Amino acid sequence: MGCLDIPNETVFVMEMTPIKFGVGATAEVAYDAKRLGIQRALIVTDRGLMQLGLPERVRRLLTEAGLQADIYDDVHVEPTDRSFEEIARFIEGRNYDGMIAIGGGSSIDTAKWARLYATYPAPLMDYVNKPIGKGQPVPGPLKPLIAIPTTAGTGSETTAVAILDILALKVKTGISHPFLRPTFAIIDPLNTVTLPPMATAYPGFDVLTHALESYTSRPYQARPRHKPEERPVYVGSNPISDLWCEKALEYLGRYLRRAVLNGMDVEARTYLALAATYAGIGFGNAGVHIPHALAYPIAGMVKRFSPPDYPREEPLIPHGLSVIVTAPATFRWTYPADPERHLRAAQLLGAQVSGLNEAQRREILPQTLLTLMRDTGVPSDLGALGYTGEEIPALVEGALKQQRLLVNSPRAVGAEELRLLIEQSFEAAPRT
């Protein structure tokens, strides 16, 4: 039988953003902008970072090197279709030849959309993933984008997706295409030391779920074969992404508690930044699954939750919290798909896995997650986020719209399975 006769995939793709990593790396931004051919840049950031002065410092470094730079500082924390449309209006008629995103995933994802719109203008929903939008492909390469993350969280500096809330539908979704991946990333741990405890913890749990979901996702060779031009960004777990995910889990187990406890612990900040980047590379190719699919309606349907250390203008469930809250129930359920891989993940996070009986083996990863959540002060059930049983059908419906993620689940998942996982996420008690 020839290779082309095999119905399953035999090829996986590993793409990643070139990075510059290290304490003080931000000082080299003008060199990198010039190297990429940027002469007139738009700096995309948020008002909180403007108050800290980092965007102005970057603009000063650019202008001192003879480059022009404007600042757009109206990025919305957890971007929405409305906020994406606002930056699209801002850049109309302006001739930027590159962009520099400074901030967390919100700023980087906003910049991804802005450079797409600047190059190939079209209504936002034309590019938004199906079935929510039309899912049209990005027509071609985009102008350079330098990403400077200020959180150790999303890994957006390495990924080919831009996430947003669709306000009218109360659901998160995204735009996904290889051309969205930033051109270059400057990762400077010093840019994260001012983050308060919860703004450290929640992004840290986003890193953790990126790594865990990718590590346990449906393997690439268990997926149907795709033509090269139709192969999705998320290809499933594979030998290369596994390496990045394993190291990310190891660093999280060692350093997340330390970074939350003491923001000025530069060693912890450095390894947490590495974990975010490693997990971003891993999930940016392998892909996430159930916790992220559930997270989108959980965050999109928020009514009154207001987390500490975040803006209080409106209710908000930070992305890292929305993904981790269902993770213990999810990984208890996915355990049969690959018990040894689930045990290995728990071990990398610091758990002792030898000498366990079968019931304990199934429970060790969920309990390791719950312990880490408790130690960092993160809520561990949906009730604490303001949800009741009445919202379960709507949460299920919202998650079912995330088929590009659910296909990565190592077990077949539909409405009934999602309902069960949501119900179990209303209580942190173990189920053996």
CSV table of C-alpha atoms in Angstrom, one decimal:
chain,number,residue,atom,x,y,z
A,1,MET,CA,0.0,0.0,0.0
A,2,GLY,CA,1.4,3.4,-0.9
A,3,CYS,CA,1.5,6.2,1.6
A,4,LEU,CA,-1.2,8.2,-0.2
A,5,ASP,CA,-3.6,5.2,0.2
A,6,ILE,CA,-3.5,5.5,4.1
A,7,PRO,CA,-6.6,7.3,5.2
A,8,ASN,CA,-5.0,8.8,8.4
A,9,GLU,CA,-2.6,11.6,8.6
A,10,THR,CA,1.1,10.8,8.3
A,11,VAL,CA,2.5,14.3,8.4
A,12,PHE,CA,2.6,17.0,11.1
A,13,VAL,CA,3.8,20.5,10.8
A,14,MET,CA,5.9,22.4,13.3
A,15,GLU,CA,6.0,26.2,12.8
A,16,MET,CA,7.1,28.7,15.4
A,17,THR,CA,7.9,32.4,15.7
A,18,PRO,CA,11.6,33.3,16.0
A,19,ILE,CA,12.3,34.6,19.5
A,20,LYS,CA,14.7,36.7,21.4
A,21,PHE,CA,14.7,35.8,25.1
A,22,GLY,CA,16.4,37.3,28.1
A,23,VAL,CA,16.5,39.9,30.8
A,24,GLY,CA,16.7,43.3,29.2
A,25,ALA,CA,16.0,42.1,25.7
A,26,THR,CA,13.4,44.9,25.1
A,27,ALA,CA,16.3,47.3,24.7
A,28,GLU,CA,17.1,45.7,21.3
A,29,VAL,CA,13.6,46.4,19.8
A,30,ALA,CA,14.8,49.1,17.3
A,31,TYR,CA,17.5,46.8,16.0
A,32,ASP,CA,15.0,44.1,15.3
A,33,ALA,CA,12.4,46.5,13.8
A,34,LYS,CA,15.0,47.8,11.4
A,35,ARG,CA,16.1,44.2,10.5
A,36,LEU,CA,12.5,43.4,9.6
A,37,GLY,CA,12.1,46.4,7.4
A,38,ILE,CA,9.8,48.4,9.7
A,39,GLN,CA,10.1,52.2,9.3
A,40,ARG,CA,6.7,53.4,10.5
A,41,ALA,CA,5.3,51.2,13.3
A,42,LEU,CA,2.0,51.1,15.2
A,43,ILE,CA,2.5,50.1,18.8
A,44,VAL,CA,-0.6,48.2,20.1
A,45,THR,CA,-1.0,48.2,23.8
A,46,ASP,CA,-3.4,48.9,26.7
A,47,ARG,CA,-3.9,51.8,29.1
A,48,GLY,CA,-2.7,49.9,32.1
A,49,LEU,CA,0.7,49.4,30.4
A,50,MET,CA,0.7,53.0,29.3
A,51,GLN,CA,0.6,54.0,33.0
A,52,LEU,CA,3.7,51.9,33.6
A,53,GLY,CA,5.6,53.6,30.8
A,54,LEU,CA,6.7,50.6,28.8
A,55,PRO,CA,5.1,51.5,25.5
A,56,GLU,CA,6.5,55.0,25.7
A,57,ARG,CA,10.0,53.5,26.4
A,58,VAL,CA,9.7,51.3,23.3
A,59,ARG,CA,8.6,54.3,21.2
A,60,ARG,CA,11.5,56.3,22.5
A,61,LEU,CA,13.9,53.5,21.5
A,62,LEU,CA,12.4,53.4,18.0
A,63,THR,CA,12.5,57.2,17.5
A,64,GLU,CA,16.1,57.4,18.7
A,65,ALA,CA,17.0,54.9,16.0
A,66,GLY,CA,15.3,57.1,13.4
A,67,LEU,CA,12.0,55.2,13.1
A,68,GLN,CA,8.5,56.5,13.4
A,69,ALA,CA,6.0,55.1,15.8
A,70,ASP,CA,2.4,55.8,16.9
A,71,ILE,CA,0.7,54.2,19.9
A,72,TYR,CA,-2.8,52.7,20.0
A,73,ASP,CA,-3.5,52.2,23.7
A,74,ASP,CA,-7.2,51.3,23.6
A,75,VAL,CA,-6.9,47.5,23.6
A,76,HIS,CA,-9.7,45.8,25.5
A,77,VAL,CA,-8.8,43.2,28.2
A,78,GLU,CA,-10.2,40.0,26.7
A,79,PRO,CA,-10.9,41.5,23.2
A,80,THR,CA,-14.3,41.7,21.6
A,81,ASP,CA,-15.7,42.1,18.1
A,82,ARG,CA,-16.4,45.7,19.1
A,83,SER,CA,-12.8,46.4,20.2
A,84,PHE,CA,-11.4,44.7,17.0
A,85,GLU,CA,-13.6,46.9,14.9
A,86,GLU,CA,-12.4,50.0,16.8
A,87,ILE,CA,-8.8,49.4,15.9
A,88,ALA,CA,-9.8,48.6,12.3
A,89,ARG,CA,-11.3,52.1,12.1
A,90,PHE,CA,-8.2,53.6,13.7
A,91,ILE,CA,-5.8,52.3,11.1
A,92,GLU,CA,-7.9,53.1,8.1
A,93,GLY,CA,-6.0,55.6,5.9
A,94,ARG,CA,-2.7,55.2,7.9
A,95,ASN,CA,0.2,53.6,6.2
A,96,TYR,CA,2.0,51.5,8.8
A,97,ASP,CA,4.6,49.1,7.5
A,98,GLY,CA,4.7,47.0,10.7
A,99,MET,CA,3.3,46.6,14.2
A,100,ILE,CA,4.7,46.1,17.7
A,101,ALA,CA,2.3,44.5,20.2
A,102,ILE,CA,3.1,45.2,23.9
A,103,GLY,CA,1.1,43.4,26.5
A,104,GLY,CA,-0.6,40.0,27.1
A,105,GLY,CA,-2.6,38.0,24.7
A,106,SER,CA,-5.2,40.8,24.4
A,107,SER,CA,-2.7,43.2,22.9
A,108,ILE,CA,-1.0,40.6,20.7
A,109,ASP,CA,-4.2,39.2,19.4
A,110,THR,CA,-5.6,42.7,18.7
A,111,ALA,CA,-2.4,43.5,16.7
A,112,LYS,CA,-2.8,40.2,14.7
A,113,TRP,CA,-6.2,41.3,13.6
A,114,ALA,CA,-5.1,44.9,12.9
A,115,ARG,CA,-2.3,43.8,10.6
A,116,LEU,CA,-4.7,41.4,8.8
A,117,TYR,CA,-7.2,44.1,8.3
A,118,ALA,CA,-4.5,46.6,7.2
A,119,THR,CA,-3.4,44.2,4.5
A,120,TYR,CA,-6.6,42.5,3.4
A,121,PRO,CA,-9.5,44.6,4.7
A,122,ALA,CA,-12.8,42.7,5.0
A,123,PRO,CA,-15.6,42.4,7.5
A,124,LEU,CA,-14.4,40.7,10.7
A,125,MET,CA,-16.9,37.9,10.6
A,126,ASP,CA,-15.5,36.9,7.1
A,127,TYR,CA,-12.3,35.7,8.9
A,128,VAL,CA,-13.8,34.4,12.2
A,129,ASN,CA,-13.7,30.6,12.5
A,130,LYS,CA,-16.7,28.5,11.4
A,131,PRO,CA,-19.5,27.9,12.4
A,132,ILE,CA,-19.7,31.3,14.0
A,133,GLY,CA,-18.1,33.2,11.1
A,134,LYS,CA,-17.3,32.4,7.5
A,135,GLY,CA,-13.8,31.1,8.2
A,136,GLN,CA,-12.3,32.5,5.1
A,137,PRO,CA,-8.5,32.0,4.8
A,138,VAL,CA,-6.0,34.8,5.1
A,139,PRO,CA,-5.2,35.6,1.4
A,140,GLY,CA,-1.4,36.0,1.8
A,141,PRO,CA,1.5,37.1,4.0
A,142,LEU,CA,1.1,40.0,6.3
A,143,LYS,CA,3.3,43.0,7.3
A,144,PRO,CA,5.9,42.3,10.1
A,145,LEU,CA,4.6,42.0,13.7
A,146,ILE,CA,6.9,42.1,16.7
A,147,ALA,CA,5.3,40.7,19.9
A,148,ILE,CA,6.6,41.8,23.3
A,149,PRO,CA,4.6,39.9,25.9
A,150,THR,CA,4.2,41.3,29.4
A,151,THR,CA,2.5,38.3,30.9
A,152,ALA,CA,3.6,34.7,31.1
A,153,GLY,CA,0.3,33.3,29.8
A,154,THR,CA,-1.2,33.0,26.4
A,155,GLY,CA,1.9,32.3,24.4
A,156,SER,CA,0.2,34.4,21.7
A,157,GLU,CA,3.6,35.6,20.6
A,158,THR,CA,4.1,32.1,19.1
A,159,THR,CA,0.6,31.2,17.9
A,160,ALA,CA,-1.4,31.6,14.7
A,161,VAL,CA,-4.7,32.5,16.4
A,162,ALA,CA,-6.4,35.7,17.5
A,163,ILE,CA,-9.1,35.2,20.1
A,164,LEU,CA,-12.1,37.5,20.7
A,165,ASP,CA,-15.6,37.7,22.3
A,166,ILE,CA,-18.6,38.0,20.0
A,167,LEU,CA,-20.7,40.1,22.3
A,168,ALA,CA,-24.1,39.5,20.7
A,169,LEU,CA,-23.6,35.7,20.9
A,170,LYS,CA,-21.9,35.8,24.4
A,171,VAL,CA,-19.2,33.4,23.1
A,172,LYS,CA,-15.5,33.5,22.5
A,173,THR,CA,-14.1,32.4,19.2
A,174,GLY,CA,-11.1,33.3,17.0
A,175,ILE,CA,-9.4,33.8,13.7
A,176,SER,CA,-6.9,31.0,12.9
A,177,HIS,CA,-4.4,30.9,10.1
A,178,PRO,CA,-0.6,30.4,9.8
A,179,PHE,CA,-0.1,33.9,8.4
A,180,LEU,CA,-1.3,35.3,11.7
A,181,ARG,CA,1.7,34.1,13.6
A,182,PRO,CA,3.9,37.0,14.7
A,183,THR,CA,7.1,37.6,12.7
A,184,PHE,CA,9.3,37.9,15.8
A,185,ALA,CA,8.9,37.9,19.6
A,186,ILE,CA,11.0,39.7,22.2
A,187,ILE,CA,10.5,37.9,25.5
A,188,ASP,CA,11.9,39.9,28.5
A,189,PRO,CA,11.1,38.5,31.9
A,190,LEU,CA,11.6,42.0,33.4
A,191,ASN,CA,8.4,43.1,31.7
A,192,THR,CA,6.4,40.7,33.9
A,193,VAL,CA,7.7,41.6,37.4
A,194,THR,CA,5.1,44.3,38.0
A,195,LEU,CA,2.2,41.8,37.6
A,196,PRO,CA,0.2,41.4,40.8
A,197,PRO,CA,-0.5,37.9,42.2
A,198,MET,CA,-3.8,37.1,40.4
A,199,ALA,CA,-2.6,38.6,37.2
A,200,THR,CA,0.3,36.2,37.5
A,201,ALA,CA,-1.8,33.2,38.6
A,202,TYR,CA,-4.5,33.3,35.9
A,203,PRO,CA,-2.2,33.6,32.9
A,204,GLY,CA,0.0,30.9,34.5
A,205,PHE,CA,-3.0,28.5,34.5
A,206,ASP,CA,-3.6,29.3,30.8
A,207,VAL,CA,0.0,28.2,30.2
A,208,LEU,CA,-0.7,25.0,32.2
A,209,THR,CA,-3.8,24.1,30.2
A,210,HIS,CA,-2.1,24.9,26.9
A,211,ALA,CA,0.6,22.4,27.8
A,212,LEU,CA,-1.8,19.8,29.3
A,213,GLU,CA,-4.4,19.9,26.5
A,214,SER,CA,-1.8,19.7,23.8
A,215,TYR,CA,0.0,16.9,25.5
A,216,THR,CA,-3.2,14.9,25.8
A,217,SER,CA,-4.8,15.9,22.5
A,218,ARG,CA,-5.8,13.4,19.8
A,219,PRO,CA,-2.5,12.3,18.1
A,220,TYR,CA,-1.8,13.6,14.7
A,221,GLN,CA,-1.7,10.1,13.2
A,222,ALA,CA,-5.2,9.4,14.5
A,223,ARG,CA,-6.7,12.2,12.4
A,224,PRO,CA,-7.9,12.1,8.8
A,225,ARG,CA,-5.4,13.0,6.1
A,226,HIS,CA,-5.5,16.6,4.9
A,227,LYS,CA,-4.3,18.2,1.7
A,228,PRO,CA,-1.4,20.6,2.5
A,229,GLU,CA,-3.5,23.7,1.8
A,230,GLU,CA,-6.3,22.4,4.0
A,231,ARG,CA,-4.3,21.1,7.0
A,232,PRO,CA,-5.5,22.8,10.2
A,233,VAL,CA,-3.2,24.9,12.4
A,234,TYR,CA,-3.9,22.4,15.2
A,235,VAL,CA,-2.6,19.0,14.0
A,236,GLY,CA,-2.8,17.0,17.2
A,237,SER,CA,-0.1,15.8,19.7
A,238,ASN,CA,3.2,14.9,18.0
A,239,PRO,CA,6.7,14.0,19.1
A,240,ILE,CA,8.0,17.6,18.7
A,241,SER,CA,5.1,19.4,20.5
A,242,ASP,CA,5.4,16.9,23.3
A,243,LEU,CA,8.9,18.0,24.1
A,244,TRP,CA,7.9,21.7,24.4
A,245,CYS,CA,4.8,20.8,26.5
A,246,GLU,CA,6.7,18.5,28.9
A,247,LYS,CA,9.2,21.2,29.7
A,248,ALA,CA,6.5,23.8,30.1
A,249,LEU,CA,4.8,21.5,32.7
A,250,GLU,CA,8.0,21.0,34.5
A,251,TYR,CA,8.7,24.7,34.9
A,252,LEU,CA,5.1,25.4,35.9
A,253,GLY,CA,5.3,22.8,38.7
A,254,ARG,CA,8.5,24.4,40.0
A,255,TYR,CA,7.9,28.1,39.6
A,256,LEU,CA,4.2,29.1,39.4
A,257,ARG,CA,3.8,29.2,43.1
A,258,ARG,CA,7.0,31.2,43.6
A,259,ALA,CA,6.0,33.8,41.0
A,260,VAL,CA,2.6,34.3,42.5
A,261,LEU,CA,4.0,34.6,46.0
A,262,ASN,CA,6.8,37.0,45.1
A,263,GLY,CA,6.6,39.0,41.9
A,264,MET,CA,10.1,40.2,42.1
A,265,ASP,CA,11.5,36.6,42.0
A,266,VAL,CA,13.3,37.1,38.7
A,267,GLU,CA,14.3,33.5,38.5
A,268,ALA,CA,10.7,32.3,38.8
A,269,ARG,CA,9.6,35.0,36.4
A,270,THR,CA,12.2,33.9,33.9
A,271,TYR,CA,11.2,30.2,34.0
A,272,LEU,CA,7.5,31.1,33.9
A,273,ALA,CA,8.1,33.2,30.8
A,274,LEU,CA,9.9,30.2,29.2
A,275,ALA,CA,7.0,28.0,30.2
A,276,ALA,CA,4.6,30.3,28.4
A,277,THR,CA,6.6,30.4,25.3
A,278,TYR,CA,7.3,26.6,25.3
A,279,ALA,CA,3.6,25.9,25.8
A,280,GLY,CA,2.7,28.4,23.1
A,281,ILE,CA,5.0,26.5,20.6
A,282,GLY,CA,3.5,23.2,21.7
A,283,PHE,CA,-0.2,24.1,21.6
A,284,GLY,CA,0.3,26.4,18.6
A,285,ASN,CA,0.9,23.3,16.6
A,286,ALA,CA,-0.7,20.4,18.5
A,287,GLY,CA,-3.8,22.3,19.6
A,288,VAL,CA,-6.0,22.5,22.7
A,289,HIS,CA,-9.3,20.7,23.4
A,290,ILE,CA,-12.1,20.5,26.0
A,291,PRO,CA,-11.1,23.0,28.7
A,292,HIS,CA,-10.6,25.7,26.1
A,293,ALA,CA,-13.8,24.8,24.3
A,294,LEU,CA,-15.7,25.1,27.6
A,295,ALA,CA,-13.8,28.3,28.5
A,296,TYR,CA,-15.2,30.3,25.7
A,297,PRO,CA,-18.8,30.3,26.8
A,298,ILE,CA,-17.8,30.4,30.5
A,299,ALA,CA,-16.0,33.7,29.9
A,300,GLY,CA,-18.5,34.9,27.3
A,301,MET,CA,-21.5,34.4,29.6
A,302,VAL,CA,-20.1,36.1,32.7
A,303,LYS,CA,-22.6,38.1,34.7
A,304,ARG,CA,-21.0,39.5,37.8
A,305,PHE,CA,-17.6,37.9,38.6
A,306,SER,CA,-14.9,40.6,39.2
A,307,PRO,CA,-11.5,39.1,39.8
A,308,PRO,CA,-8.9,40.8,42.0
A,309,ASP,CA,-5.9,42.6,40.3
A,310,TYR,CA,-8.0,43.2,37.1
A,311,PRO,CA,-9.9,46.2,35.7
A,312,ARG,CA,-13.3,46.5,37.4
A,313,GLU,CA,-15.2,48.5,34.8
A,314,GLU,CA,-17.3,45.4,33.9
A,315,PRO,CA,-17.7,41.7,34.9
A,316,LEU,CA,-14.8,39.6,33.7
A,317,ILE,CA,-13.6,36.0,34.0
A,318,PRO,CA,-10.0,36.0,32.9
A,319,HIS,CA,-9.1,33.5,30.3
A,320,GLY,CA,-6.8,31.5,32.5
A,321,LEU,CA,-9.5,31.1,35.1
A,322,SER,CA,-12.1,30.1,32.5
A,323,VAL,CA,-9.9,27.2,31.2
A,324,ILE,CA,-8.6,25.8,34.5
A,325,VAL,CA,-11.9,25.6,36.3
A,326,THR,CA,-13.1,22.6,34.2
A,327,ALA,CA,-9.6,21.0,33.8
A,328,PRO,CA,-9.8,18.7,36.8
A,329,ALA,CA,-13.0,17.1,35.7
A,330,THR,CA,-11.8,17.0,32.1
A,331,PHE,CA,-8.5,15.2,32.8
A,332,ARG,CA,-10.3,12.8,35.1
A,333,TRP,CA,-12.5,11.9,32.1
A,334,THR,CA,-9.7,11.8,29.5
A,335,TYR,CA,-7.5,9.6,31.6
A,336,PRO,CA,-8.6,6.2,29.9
A,337,ALA,CA,-7.4,7.5,26.6
A,338,ASP,CA,-3.7,7.4,27.7
A,339,PRO,CA,-3.2,6.7,31.4
A,340,GLU,CA,0.6,6.8,31.2
A,341,ARG,CA,0.6,10.2,29.6
A,342,HIS,CA,-1.7,11.6,32.3
A,343,LEU,CA,0.5,10.2,35.0
A,344,ARG,CA,3.6,11.7,33.3
A,345,ALA,CA,1.9,15.1,33.3
A,346,ALA,CA,1.1,14.9,37.0
A,347,GLN,CA,4.7,13.8,37.7
A,348,LEU,CA,6.1,16.8,35.7
A,349,LEU,CA,3.9,19.1,37.8
A,350,GLY,CA,5.5,17.7,40.9
A,351,ALA,CA,3.3,14.8,42.0
A,352,GLN,CA,4.5,11.5,43.3
A,353,VAL,CA,3.0,8.8,41.0
A,354,SER,CA,4.7,5.6,42.0
A,355,GLY,CA,2.9,3.0,44.1
A,356,LEU,CA,-0.6,4.2,43.3
A,357,ASN,CA,-3.6,1.9,42.9
A,358,GLU,CA,-5.8,2.4,39.8
A,359,ALA,CA,-8.3,4.7,41.5
A,360,GLN,CA,-5.4,6.9,42.7
A,361,ARG,CA,-3.7,6.9,39.3
A,362,ARG,CA,-6.9,8.2,37.7
A,363,GLU,CA,-7.2,10.9,40.3
A,364,ILE,CA,-3.6,12.1,40.7
A,365,LEU,CA,-3.6,14.6,37.8
A,366,PRO,CA,-7.0,16.2,38.8
A,367,GLN,CA,-5.8,16.4,42.4
A,368,THR,CA,-2.5,17.9,41.4
A,369,LEU,CA,-4.3,20.7,39.5
A,370,LEU,CA,-6.7,21.3,42.4
A,371,THR,CA,-3.8,21.6,44.9
A,372,LEU,CA,-2.0,24.1,42.6
A,373,MET,CA,-5.2,26.1,42.3
A,374,ARG,CA,-5.7,26.1,46.1
A,375,ASP,CA,-2.1,27.1,46.7
A,376,THR,CA,-2.4,30.1,44.4
A,377,GLY,CA,-5.8,31.3,45.6
A,378,VAL,CA,-7.6,30.4,42.3
A,379,PRO,CA,-11.4,29.4,42.4
A,380,SER,CA,-11.9,25.8,41.7
A,381,ASP,CA,-15.5,25.5,40.8
A,382,LEU,CA,-18.1,27.2,38.5
A,383,GLY,CA,-20.3,28.2,41.4
A,384,ALA,CA,-17.6,30.6,42.6
A,385,LEU,CA,-17.7,32.3,39.2
A,386,GLY,CA,-21.4,33.1,39.6
A,387,TYR,CA,-22.9,30.1,37.6
A,388,THR,CA,-25.8,27.9,38.6
A,389,GLY,CA,-27.2,24.7,37.1
A,390,GLU,CA,-29.6,26.9,35.0
A,391,GLU,CA,-26.8,28.0,32.7
A,392,ILE,CA,-25.6,24.4,31.9
A,393,PRO,CA,-27.6,24.1,28.6
A,394,ALA,CA,-26.3,27.4,27.4
A,395,LEU,CA,-22.7,26.5,28.3
A,396,VAL,CA,-23.0,23.2,26.5
A,397,GLU,CA,-24.4,25.0,23.4
A,398,GLY,CA,-21.6,27.5,23.5
A,399,ALA,CA,-18.9,24.8,23.8
A,400,LEU,CA,-20.4,22.8,20.9
A,401,LYS,CA,-19.7,25.7,18.6
A,402,GLN,CA,-15.9,25.2,19.2
A,403,GLN,CA,-15.6,22.2,16.9
A,404,ARG,CA,-12.1,23.1,15.8
A,405,LEU,CA,-11.1,22.5,19.4
A,406,LEU,CA,-13.4,19.6,20.3
A,407,VAL,CA,-12.0,17.5,17.4
A,408,ASN,CA,-8.7,17.5,19.3
A,409,SER,CA,-10.2,15.6,22.3
A,410,PRO,CA,-8.6,12.2,22.8
A,411,ARG,CA,-12.1,10.8,23.5
A,412,ALA,CA,-15.2,11.5,21.4
A,413,VAL,CA,-17.1,14.3,23.0
A,414,GLY,CA,-20.7,15.6,22.5
A,415,ALA,CA,-23.4,17.4,24.3
A,416,GLU,CA,-23.9,14.7,27.0
A,417,GLU,CA,-20.2,14.5,27.8
A,418,LEU,CA,-19.9,18.3,28.0
A,419,ARG,CA,-22.9,18.5,30.3
A,420,LEU,CA,-21.3,15.9,32.6
A,421,LEU,CA,-18.0,17.7,32.8
A,422,ILE,CA,-19.7,21.0,33.5
A,423,GLU,CA,-21.8,19.4,36.3
A,424,GLN,CA,-18.6,18.0,37.9
A,425,SER,CA,-17.0,21.4,37.7
A,426,PHE,CA,-19.5,22.8,40.1
A,427,GLU,CA,-17.6,20.9,42.9
A,428,ALA,CA,-14.0,20.2,43.4
A,429,ALA,CA,-14.4,16.9,45.3
A,430,PRO,CA,-12.7,13.9,43.6
A,431,ARG,CA,-14.7,11.3,41.7
A,432,THR,CA,-13.1,7.9,41.7
